Coordinates of C-alpha atoms and ligand atoms in Angstrom, one line a residue:
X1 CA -101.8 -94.1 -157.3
X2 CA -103.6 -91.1 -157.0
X3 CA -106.5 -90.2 -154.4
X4 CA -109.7 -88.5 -155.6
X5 CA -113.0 -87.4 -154.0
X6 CA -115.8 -86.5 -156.6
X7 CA -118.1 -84.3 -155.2
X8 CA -121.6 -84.8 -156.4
X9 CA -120.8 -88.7 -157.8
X10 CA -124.2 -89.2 -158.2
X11 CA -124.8 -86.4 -161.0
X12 CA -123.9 -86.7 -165.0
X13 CA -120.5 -85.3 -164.3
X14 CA -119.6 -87.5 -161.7
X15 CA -121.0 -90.6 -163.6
X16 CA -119.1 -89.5 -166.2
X17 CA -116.0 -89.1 -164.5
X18 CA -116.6 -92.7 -162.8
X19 CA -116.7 -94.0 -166.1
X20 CA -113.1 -92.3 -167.0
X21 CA -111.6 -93.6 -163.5
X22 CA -113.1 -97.5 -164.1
X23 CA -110.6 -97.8 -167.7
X24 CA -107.8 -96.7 -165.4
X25 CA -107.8 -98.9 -161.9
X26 CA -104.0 -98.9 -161.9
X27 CA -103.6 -94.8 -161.9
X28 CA -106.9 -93.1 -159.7
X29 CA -108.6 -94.7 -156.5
X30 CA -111.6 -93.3 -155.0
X31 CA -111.2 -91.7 -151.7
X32 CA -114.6 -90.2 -151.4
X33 CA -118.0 -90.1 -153.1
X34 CA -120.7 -87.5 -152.3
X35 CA -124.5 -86.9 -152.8
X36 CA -127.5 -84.8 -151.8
X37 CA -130.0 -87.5 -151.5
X38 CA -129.3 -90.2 -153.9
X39 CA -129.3 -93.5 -152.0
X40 CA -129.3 -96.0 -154.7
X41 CA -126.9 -94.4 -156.9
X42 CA -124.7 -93.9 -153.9
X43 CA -124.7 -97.4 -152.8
X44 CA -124.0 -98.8 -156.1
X45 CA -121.0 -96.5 -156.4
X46 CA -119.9 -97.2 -153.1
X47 CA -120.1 -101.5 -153.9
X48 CA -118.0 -100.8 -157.2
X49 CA -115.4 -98.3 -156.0
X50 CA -115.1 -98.9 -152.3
X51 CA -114.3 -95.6 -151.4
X52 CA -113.1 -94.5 -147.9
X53 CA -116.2 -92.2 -147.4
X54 CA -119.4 -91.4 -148.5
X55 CA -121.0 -88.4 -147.8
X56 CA -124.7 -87.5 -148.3
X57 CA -125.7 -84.1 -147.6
X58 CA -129.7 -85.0 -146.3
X59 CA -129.0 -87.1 -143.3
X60 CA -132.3 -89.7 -143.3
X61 CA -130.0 -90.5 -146.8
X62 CA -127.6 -91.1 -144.9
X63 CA -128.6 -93.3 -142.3
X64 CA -130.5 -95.4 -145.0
X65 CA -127.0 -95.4 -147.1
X66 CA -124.9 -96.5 -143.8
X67 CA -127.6 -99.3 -143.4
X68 CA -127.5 -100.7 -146.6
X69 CA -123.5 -100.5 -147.0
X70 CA -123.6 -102.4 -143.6
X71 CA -125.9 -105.2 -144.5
X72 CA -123.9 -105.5 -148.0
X73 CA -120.1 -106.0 -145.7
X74 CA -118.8 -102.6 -146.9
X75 CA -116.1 -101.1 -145.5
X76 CA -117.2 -97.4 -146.7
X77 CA -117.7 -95.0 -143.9
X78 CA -120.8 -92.9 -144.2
X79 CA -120.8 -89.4 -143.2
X80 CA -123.9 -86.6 -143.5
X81 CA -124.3 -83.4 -143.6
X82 CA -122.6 -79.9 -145.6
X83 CA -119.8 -79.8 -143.3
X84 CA -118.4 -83.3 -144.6
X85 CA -118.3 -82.2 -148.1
X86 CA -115.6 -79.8 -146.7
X87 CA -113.7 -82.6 -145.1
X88 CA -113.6 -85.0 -148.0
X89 CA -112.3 -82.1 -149.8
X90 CA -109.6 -81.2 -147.9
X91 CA -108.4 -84.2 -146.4
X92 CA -104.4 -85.1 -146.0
X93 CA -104.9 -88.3 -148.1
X94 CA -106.7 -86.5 -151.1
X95 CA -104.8 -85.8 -154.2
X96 CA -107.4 -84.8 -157.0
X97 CA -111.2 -83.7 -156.4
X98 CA -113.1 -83.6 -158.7
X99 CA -115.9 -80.3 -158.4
X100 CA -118.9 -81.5 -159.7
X101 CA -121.8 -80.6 -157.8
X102 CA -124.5 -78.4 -159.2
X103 CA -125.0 -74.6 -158.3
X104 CA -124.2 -72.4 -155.4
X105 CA -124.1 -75.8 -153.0
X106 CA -120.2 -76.5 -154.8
X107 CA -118.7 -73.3 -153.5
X108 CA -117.9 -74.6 -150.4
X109 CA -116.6 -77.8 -150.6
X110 CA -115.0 -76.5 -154.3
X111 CA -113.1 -73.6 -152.1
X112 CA -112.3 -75.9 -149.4
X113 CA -110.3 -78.3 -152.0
X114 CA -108.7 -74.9 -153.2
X115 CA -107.6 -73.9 -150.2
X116 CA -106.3 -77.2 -149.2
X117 CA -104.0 -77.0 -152.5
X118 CA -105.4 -80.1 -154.3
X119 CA -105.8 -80.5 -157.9
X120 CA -109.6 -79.5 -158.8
X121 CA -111.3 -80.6 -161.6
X122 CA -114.0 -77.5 -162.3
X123 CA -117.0 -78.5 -163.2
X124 CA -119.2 -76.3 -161.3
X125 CA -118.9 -72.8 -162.3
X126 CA -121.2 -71.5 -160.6
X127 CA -119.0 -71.4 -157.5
X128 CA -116.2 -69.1 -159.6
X129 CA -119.0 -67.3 -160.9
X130 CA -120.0 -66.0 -157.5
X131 CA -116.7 -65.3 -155.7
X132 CA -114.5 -64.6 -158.7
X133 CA -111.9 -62.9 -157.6
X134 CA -111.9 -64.0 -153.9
X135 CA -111.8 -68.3 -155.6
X136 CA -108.8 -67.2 -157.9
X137 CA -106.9 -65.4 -154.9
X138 CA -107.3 -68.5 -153.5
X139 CA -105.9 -70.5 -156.0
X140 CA -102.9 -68.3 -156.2
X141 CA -102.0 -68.3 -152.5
X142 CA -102.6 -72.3 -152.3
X143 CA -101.0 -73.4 -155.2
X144 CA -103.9 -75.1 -155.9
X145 CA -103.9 -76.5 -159.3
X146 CA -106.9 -75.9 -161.1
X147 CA -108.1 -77.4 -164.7
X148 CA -110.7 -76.2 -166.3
X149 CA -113.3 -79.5 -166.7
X150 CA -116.2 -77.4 -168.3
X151 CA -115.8 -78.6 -172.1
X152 CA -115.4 -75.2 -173.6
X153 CA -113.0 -73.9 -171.0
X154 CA -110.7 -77.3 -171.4
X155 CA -111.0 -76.8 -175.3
X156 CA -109.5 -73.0 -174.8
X157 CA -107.0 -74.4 -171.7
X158 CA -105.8 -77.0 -174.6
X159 CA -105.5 -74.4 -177.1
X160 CA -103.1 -71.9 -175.4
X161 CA -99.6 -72.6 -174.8
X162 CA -98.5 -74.4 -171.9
X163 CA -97.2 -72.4 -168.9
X164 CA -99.9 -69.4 -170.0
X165 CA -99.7 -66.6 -168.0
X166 CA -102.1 -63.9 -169.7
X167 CA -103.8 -62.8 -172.9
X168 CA -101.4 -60.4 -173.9
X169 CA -98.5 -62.5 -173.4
X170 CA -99.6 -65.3 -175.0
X171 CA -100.4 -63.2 -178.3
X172 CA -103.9 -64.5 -178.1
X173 CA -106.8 -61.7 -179.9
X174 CA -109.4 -63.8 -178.8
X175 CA -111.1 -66.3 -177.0
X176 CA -113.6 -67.5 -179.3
X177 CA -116.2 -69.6 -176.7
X178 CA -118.6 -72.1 -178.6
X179 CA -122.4 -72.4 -178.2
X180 CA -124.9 -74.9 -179.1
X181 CA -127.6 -72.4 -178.9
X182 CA -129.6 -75.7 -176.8
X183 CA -133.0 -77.0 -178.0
X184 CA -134.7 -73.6 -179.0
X185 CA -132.3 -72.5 -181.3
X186 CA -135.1 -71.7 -183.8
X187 CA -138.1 -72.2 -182.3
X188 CA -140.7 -69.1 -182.8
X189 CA -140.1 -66.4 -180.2
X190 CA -143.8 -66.6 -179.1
X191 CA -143.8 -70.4 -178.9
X192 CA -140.9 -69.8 -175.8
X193 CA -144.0 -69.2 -173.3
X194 CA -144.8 -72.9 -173.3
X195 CA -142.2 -74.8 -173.9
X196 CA -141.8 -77.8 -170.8
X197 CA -139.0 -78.4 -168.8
X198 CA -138.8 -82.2 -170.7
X199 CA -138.7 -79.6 -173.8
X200 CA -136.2 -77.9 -172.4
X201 CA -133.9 -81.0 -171.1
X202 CA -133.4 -82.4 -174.3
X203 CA -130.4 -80.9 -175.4
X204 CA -129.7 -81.7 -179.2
X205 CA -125.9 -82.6 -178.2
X206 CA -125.0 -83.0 -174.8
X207 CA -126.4 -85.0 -172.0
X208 CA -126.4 -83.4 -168.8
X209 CA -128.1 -83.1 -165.5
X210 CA -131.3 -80.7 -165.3
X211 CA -130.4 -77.0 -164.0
X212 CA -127.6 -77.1 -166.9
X213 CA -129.6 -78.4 -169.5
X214 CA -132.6 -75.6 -168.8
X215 CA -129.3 -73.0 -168.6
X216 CA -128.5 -74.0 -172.1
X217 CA -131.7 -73.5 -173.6
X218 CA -131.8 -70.1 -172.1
X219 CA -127.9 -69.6 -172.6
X220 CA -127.4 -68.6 -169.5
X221 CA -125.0 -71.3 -169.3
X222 CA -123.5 -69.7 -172.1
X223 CA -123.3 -66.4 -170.3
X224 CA -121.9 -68.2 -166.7
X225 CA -119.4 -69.7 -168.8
X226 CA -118.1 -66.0 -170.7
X227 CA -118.0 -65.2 -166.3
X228 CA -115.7 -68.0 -165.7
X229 CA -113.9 -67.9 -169.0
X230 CA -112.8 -63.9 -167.6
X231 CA -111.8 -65.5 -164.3
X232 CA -109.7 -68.7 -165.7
X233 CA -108.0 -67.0 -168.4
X234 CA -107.9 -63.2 -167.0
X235 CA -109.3 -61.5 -169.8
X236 CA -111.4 -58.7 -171.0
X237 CA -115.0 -58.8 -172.1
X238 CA -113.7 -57.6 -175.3
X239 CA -111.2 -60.7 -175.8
X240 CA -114.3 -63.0 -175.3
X241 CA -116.0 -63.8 -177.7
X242 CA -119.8 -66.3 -178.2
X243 CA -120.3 -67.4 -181.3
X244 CA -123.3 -69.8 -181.6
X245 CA -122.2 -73.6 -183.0
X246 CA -125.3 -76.0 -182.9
X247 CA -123.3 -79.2 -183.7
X248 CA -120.6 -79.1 -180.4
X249 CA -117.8 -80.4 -182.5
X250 CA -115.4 -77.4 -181.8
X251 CA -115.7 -76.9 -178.5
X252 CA -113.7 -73.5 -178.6
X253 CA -110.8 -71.8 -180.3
X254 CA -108.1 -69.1 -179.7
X255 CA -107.4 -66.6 -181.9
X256 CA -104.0 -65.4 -182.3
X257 CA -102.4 -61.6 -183.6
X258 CA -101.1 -63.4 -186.2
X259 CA -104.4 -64.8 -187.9
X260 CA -104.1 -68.4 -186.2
X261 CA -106.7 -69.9 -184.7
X262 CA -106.4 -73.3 -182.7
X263 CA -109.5 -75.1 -182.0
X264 CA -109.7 -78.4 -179.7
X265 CA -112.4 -80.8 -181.3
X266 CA -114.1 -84.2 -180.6
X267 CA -117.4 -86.0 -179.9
X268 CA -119.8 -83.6 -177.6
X269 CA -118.6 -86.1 -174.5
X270 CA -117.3 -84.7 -170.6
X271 CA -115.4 -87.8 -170.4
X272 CA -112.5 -86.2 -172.7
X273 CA -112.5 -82.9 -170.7
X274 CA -112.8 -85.3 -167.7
X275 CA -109.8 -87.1 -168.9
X276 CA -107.7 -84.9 -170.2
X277 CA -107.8 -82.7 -166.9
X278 CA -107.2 -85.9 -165.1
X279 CA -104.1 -87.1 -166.7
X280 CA -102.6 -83.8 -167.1
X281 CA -100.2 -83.0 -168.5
X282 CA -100.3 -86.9 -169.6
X283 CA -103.3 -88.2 -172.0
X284 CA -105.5 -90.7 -171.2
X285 CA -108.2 -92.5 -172.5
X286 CA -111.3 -91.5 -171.9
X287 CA -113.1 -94.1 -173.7
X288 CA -114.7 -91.7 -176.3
X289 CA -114.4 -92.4 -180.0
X290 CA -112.6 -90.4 -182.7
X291 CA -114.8 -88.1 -184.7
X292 CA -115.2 -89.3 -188.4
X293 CA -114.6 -86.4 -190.4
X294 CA -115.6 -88.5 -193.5
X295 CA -119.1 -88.8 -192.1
X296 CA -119.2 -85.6 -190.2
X297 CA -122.2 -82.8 -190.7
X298 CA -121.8 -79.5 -192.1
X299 CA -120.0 -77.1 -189.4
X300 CA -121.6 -73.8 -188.9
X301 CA -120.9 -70.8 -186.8
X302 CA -123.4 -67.4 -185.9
X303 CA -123.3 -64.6 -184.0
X304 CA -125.9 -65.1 -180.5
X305 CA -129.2 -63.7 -181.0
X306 CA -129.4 -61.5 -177.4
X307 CA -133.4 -60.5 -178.4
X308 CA -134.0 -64.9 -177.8
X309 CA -131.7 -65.0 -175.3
X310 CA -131.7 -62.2 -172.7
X311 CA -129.6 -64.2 -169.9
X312 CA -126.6 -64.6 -172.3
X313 CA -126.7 -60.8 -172.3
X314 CA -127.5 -60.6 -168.5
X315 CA -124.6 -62.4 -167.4
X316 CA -121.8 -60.3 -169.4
X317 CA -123.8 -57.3 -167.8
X318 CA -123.1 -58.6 -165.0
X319 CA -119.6 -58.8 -165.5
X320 CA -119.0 -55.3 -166.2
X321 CA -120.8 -54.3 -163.6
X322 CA -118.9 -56.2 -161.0
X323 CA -119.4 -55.5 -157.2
X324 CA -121.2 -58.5 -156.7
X325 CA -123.8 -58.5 -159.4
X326 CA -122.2 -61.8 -161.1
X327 CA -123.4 -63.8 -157.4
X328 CA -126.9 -62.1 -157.7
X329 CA -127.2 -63.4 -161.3
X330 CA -126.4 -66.6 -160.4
X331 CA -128.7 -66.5 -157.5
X332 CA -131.8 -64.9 -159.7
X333 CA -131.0 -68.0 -162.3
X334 CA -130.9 -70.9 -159.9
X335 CA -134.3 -69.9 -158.6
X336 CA -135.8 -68.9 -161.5
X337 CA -134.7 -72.8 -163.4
X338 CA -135.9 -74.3 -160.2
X339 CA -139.3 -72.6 -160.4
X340 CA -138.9 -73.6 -164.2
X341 CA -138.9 -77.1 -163.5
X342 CA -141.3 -77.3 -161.0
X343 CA -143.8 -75.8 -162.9
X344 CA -144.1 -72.4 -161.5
X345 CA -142.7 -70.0 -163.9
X346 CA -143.0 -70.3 -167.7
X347 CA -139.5 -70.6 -169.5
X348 CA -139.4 -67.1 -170.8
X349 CA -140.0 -65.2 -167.3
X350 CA -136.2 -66.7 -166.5
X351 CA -134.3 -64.1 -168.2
X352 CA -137.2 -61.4 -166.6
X353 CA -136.7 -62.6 -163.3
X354 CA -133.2 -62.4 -163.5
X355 CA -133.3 -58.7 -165.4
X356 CA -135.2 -57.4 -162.4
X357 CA -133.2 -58.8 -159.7
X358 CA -130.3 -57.1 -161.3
X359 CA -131.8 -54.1 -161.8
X360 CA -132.6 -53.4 -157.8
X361 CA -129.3 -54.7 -156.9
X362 CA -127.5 -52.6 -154.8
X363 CA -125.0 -55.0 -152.9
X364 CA -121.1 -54.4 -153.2
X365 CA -118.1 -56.1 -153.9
X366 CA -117.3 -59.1 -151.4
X367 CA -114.8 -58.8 -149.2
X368 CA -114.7 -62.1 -147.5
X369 CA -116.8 -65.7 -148.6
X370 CA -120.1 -64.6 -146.1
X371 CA -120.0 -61.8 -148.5
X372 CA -120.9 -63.8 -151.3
X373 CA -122.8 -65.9 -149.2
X374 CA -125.0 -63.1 -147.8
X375 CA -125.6 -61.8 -151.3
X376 CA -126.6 -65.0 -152.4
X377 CA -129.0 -65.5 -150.1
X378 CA -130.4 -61.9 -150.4
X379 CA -130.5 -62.5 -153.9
X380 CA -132.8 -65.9 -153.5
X381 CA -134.8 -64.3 -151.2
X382 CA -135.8 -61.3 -153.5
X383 CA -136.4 -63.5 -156.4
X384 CA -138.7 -66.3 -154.7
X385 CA -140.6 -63.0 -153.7
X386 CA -140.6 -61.5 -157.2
X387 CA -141.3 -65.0 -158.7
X388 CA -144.3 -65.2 -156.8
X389 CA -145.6 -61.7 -158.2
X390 CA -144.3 -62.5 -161.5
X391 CA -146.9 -65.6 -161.8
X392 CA -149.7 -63.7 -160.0
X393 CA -149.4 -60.9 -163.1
X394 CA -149.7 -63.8 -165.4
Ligands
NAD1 P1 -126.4 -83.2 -161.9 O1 -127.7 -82.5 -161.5 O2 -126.5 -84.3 -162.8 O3 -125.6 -83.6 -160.6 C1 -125.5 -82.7 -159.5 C2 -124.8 -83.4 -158.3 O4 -124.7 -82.4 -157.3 C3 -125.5 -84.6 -157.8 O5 -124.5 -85.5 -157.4 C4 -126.2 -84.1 -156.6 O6 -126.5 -85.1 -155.6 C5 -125.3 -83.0 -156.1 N1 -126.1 -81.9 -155.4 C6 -127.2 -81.3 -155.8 N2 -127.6 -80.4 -154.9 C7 -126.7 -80.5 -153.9 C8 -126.5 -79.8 -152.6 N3 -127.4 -78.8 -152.3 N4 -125.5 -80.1 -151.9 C9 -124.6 -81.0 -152.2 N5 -124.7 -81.7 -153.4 C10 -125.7 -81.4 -154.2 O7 -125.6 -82.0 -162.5 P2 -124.4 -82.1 -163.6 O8 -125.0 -82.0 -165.0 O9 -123.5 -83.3 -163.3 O10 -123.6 -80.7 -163.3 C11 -122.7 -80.6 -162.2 C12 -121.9 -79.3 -162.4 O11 -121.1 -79.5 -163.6 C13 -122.8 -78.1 -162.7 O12 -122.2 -77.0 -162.1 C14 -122.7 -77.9 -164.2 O13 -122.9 -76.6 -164.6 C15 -121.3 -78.4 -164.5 N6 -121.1 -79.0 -165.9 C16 -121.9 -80.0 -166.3 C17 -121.7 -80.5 -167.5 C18 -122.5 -81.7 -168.0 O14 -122.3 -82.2 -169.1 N7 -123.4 -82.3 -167.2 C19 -120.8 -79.9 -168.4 C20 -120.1 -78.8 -168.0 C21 -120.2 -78.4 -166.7
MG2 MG1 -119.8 -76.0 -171.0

């Protein structure tokens, strides 16, 4: 029986990954569940899975979430605040966790599982987006074994050969990393000013929690993904390659020196690349139907329009540049969608907001995890201030 924590259980990931564990009671139990703020969805988890702890970062959540797991004769312990994330994380007990909160609030508790040498499940890339290097150094001296969850870094995990060790090795060409294009693959240029953030959230394919969903229609998700794709697989911006696929069959390929390509396929579901990174290297199921190639539509495949979307350019910018651009971007972004949503910024002052933050950027290469937090939060605090005169000019 295996031990897992899922951090951010509330989200789509972790719902989706609570849907893999509940076909499979005899293999996974939950040790852990954790939440910003979600009391509801926390308590219902916690009265299905009766996990050890529950963490919730805001702490009037918590309170209300230790009351009602009281009153309902649960045995869950309740815990609050950032610093718990770490401790679920790390704990003796834990076996598997599961990194699935969203944004630069996972690098923590995501490094802290690393460090501890646990299996992680990555979900959130935006933590190995920021500290690259200094997350995969940390893989390497833990032992930590990590599997890619994101579903077109699973499809390229499943499509090199077992025991990879590097691109060149491995006699792979390319990486070949798959793209919806999101909702505006073809909307007018000019109509990209108005489009809402419920525009925006309905992804043709994939159903997934807000900030990722805007990231797709922008591509910067596409873009964070090239980041972590380098990391994971330690390759160069020329063995990456996007290539636009609106109907998220294949959800990536290799290409080989010989002329092979191997793809991984299936429905546009996380709870395959949920399973398959849980049962590794066994398979499991995940509860997600075969495709039907029978009925299946027409497959096509483009090259990314960079004049629509500036961020997926941005972001392998960002890349080459290094230092610790790549955790300014990721900043820039995660204010930017937030503004987004809430109104404040139309959708196609993202990719403008994040230009300029990138081009003042002057901070170096992080030596040490404060570094990359300190440039994240220099990096918010320029963009909420340029955000504001962004709108003012509007
Ligand atoms: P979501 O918004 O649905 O869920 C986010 C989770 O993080 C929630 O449990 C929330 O409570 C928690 N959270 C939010 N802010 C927090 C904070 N400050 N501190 C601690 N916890 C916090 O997001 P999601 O769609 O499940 O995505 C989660 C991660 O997985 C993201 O990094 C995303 O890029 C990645 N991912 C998602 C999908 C998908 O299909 N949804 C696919 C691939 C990768
Ligand atoms: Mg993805």
């Amino acid at each position: 029986m295996k031990k897992i924590t899922i951090l951010g259980a509330s989200g789509s990931i972790g719902g989706s990954t609570l849907d893999v564990l509940r076909l499979h009671p005899d293999r996974y139990s939950v040790f852990a569940v954790t939440a910003f703020q979600n009391v509801e969805k926390l308590e219902r988890i916690c009265l299905e899975f009766a996990p050890e702890y529950a963490v919730m970062v805001d702490h009037t959540a918590a309170a209300n979430l230790k009351a009602r797991l009281q009153q309902a004769g649960s045995s869950t312990s309740v815990l609050a605040g950032v610093d718990d994330l770490m401790s679920v994380s790390q704990h003796d007990d834990v076996d598997i966790v599961m990194a699935s909160i969203v944004g630069a609030a996972g690098l923590k508790p995501t490094l802290a599982a690393v460090k501890a040498g646990k299996k992680v499940l990555l979900a959130n890339k935006e933590s190995l987006v920021m500290s690259g290097k200094l997350f995969m150094d940390a893989v390497k001296a833990s032992g930590s074994e990590l599997l890619p969850t994101d579903s077109e870094h699973n499809a390229i995990f499943q499509s090199l050969p077992d025991n990879f060790s590097s691109i060149a090795a491995a006699g792979v060409r390319k990486l070949l990393l798959t793209g919806s294009g999101g909702p505006f693959l073809s909307t007018p240029l000019e109509g990209l000013a108005k489009v809402t953030p419920e525009q925006a959230c309905l992804h043709p394919n994939w159903s997934m929690g807000k900030k990722i969903s805007v990231d797709s229609a922008t591509m910067m998700n596409k873009g964070l993904e090239y980041i972590e794709a380098c990391w994971l697989f330690n390759a160069k911006p020329s063995e990456i390659e996007v290539v636009v696929h609106p109907q998220s069959i294949v959800h990536s390929m290799v290409q080989y020196l010989d002329g092979s390509v191997i793809a991984q396929m299936g429905q546009p579901d996380m709870r395959t690349p949920i399973a398959h990174c849980l049962g590794w290297p066994e398979r499991i199921g995940s509860g997600v139907a075969s495709l039907d190639f029978l009925n299946m539509k027409n497959l096509t495949f483009a090259a990314p329009d960079f004049e629509r979307f500036p961020c997926l350019g941005l972001a392998m910018e960002a890349f080459a540049a290094g230092g610790s651009y790549s955790t300014a971007l990721n900043a820039a972004n995660e204010v930017a969608v937030d503004k987004f949503l809430n109104g404040e910024l139309p959708f196609n002052k993202i990719g403008v907001l994040v230009a300029d933050i990138m081009n003042d950027w002057s901070l170096g290469e992080p030596d040490c995890i404060d570094d990359v937090i300190t440039a994240d939060q220099v990096a918010r605090q320029k963009a909420e201030s340029l955000a504001v005169s962004l709108c003012k000019a509007l």
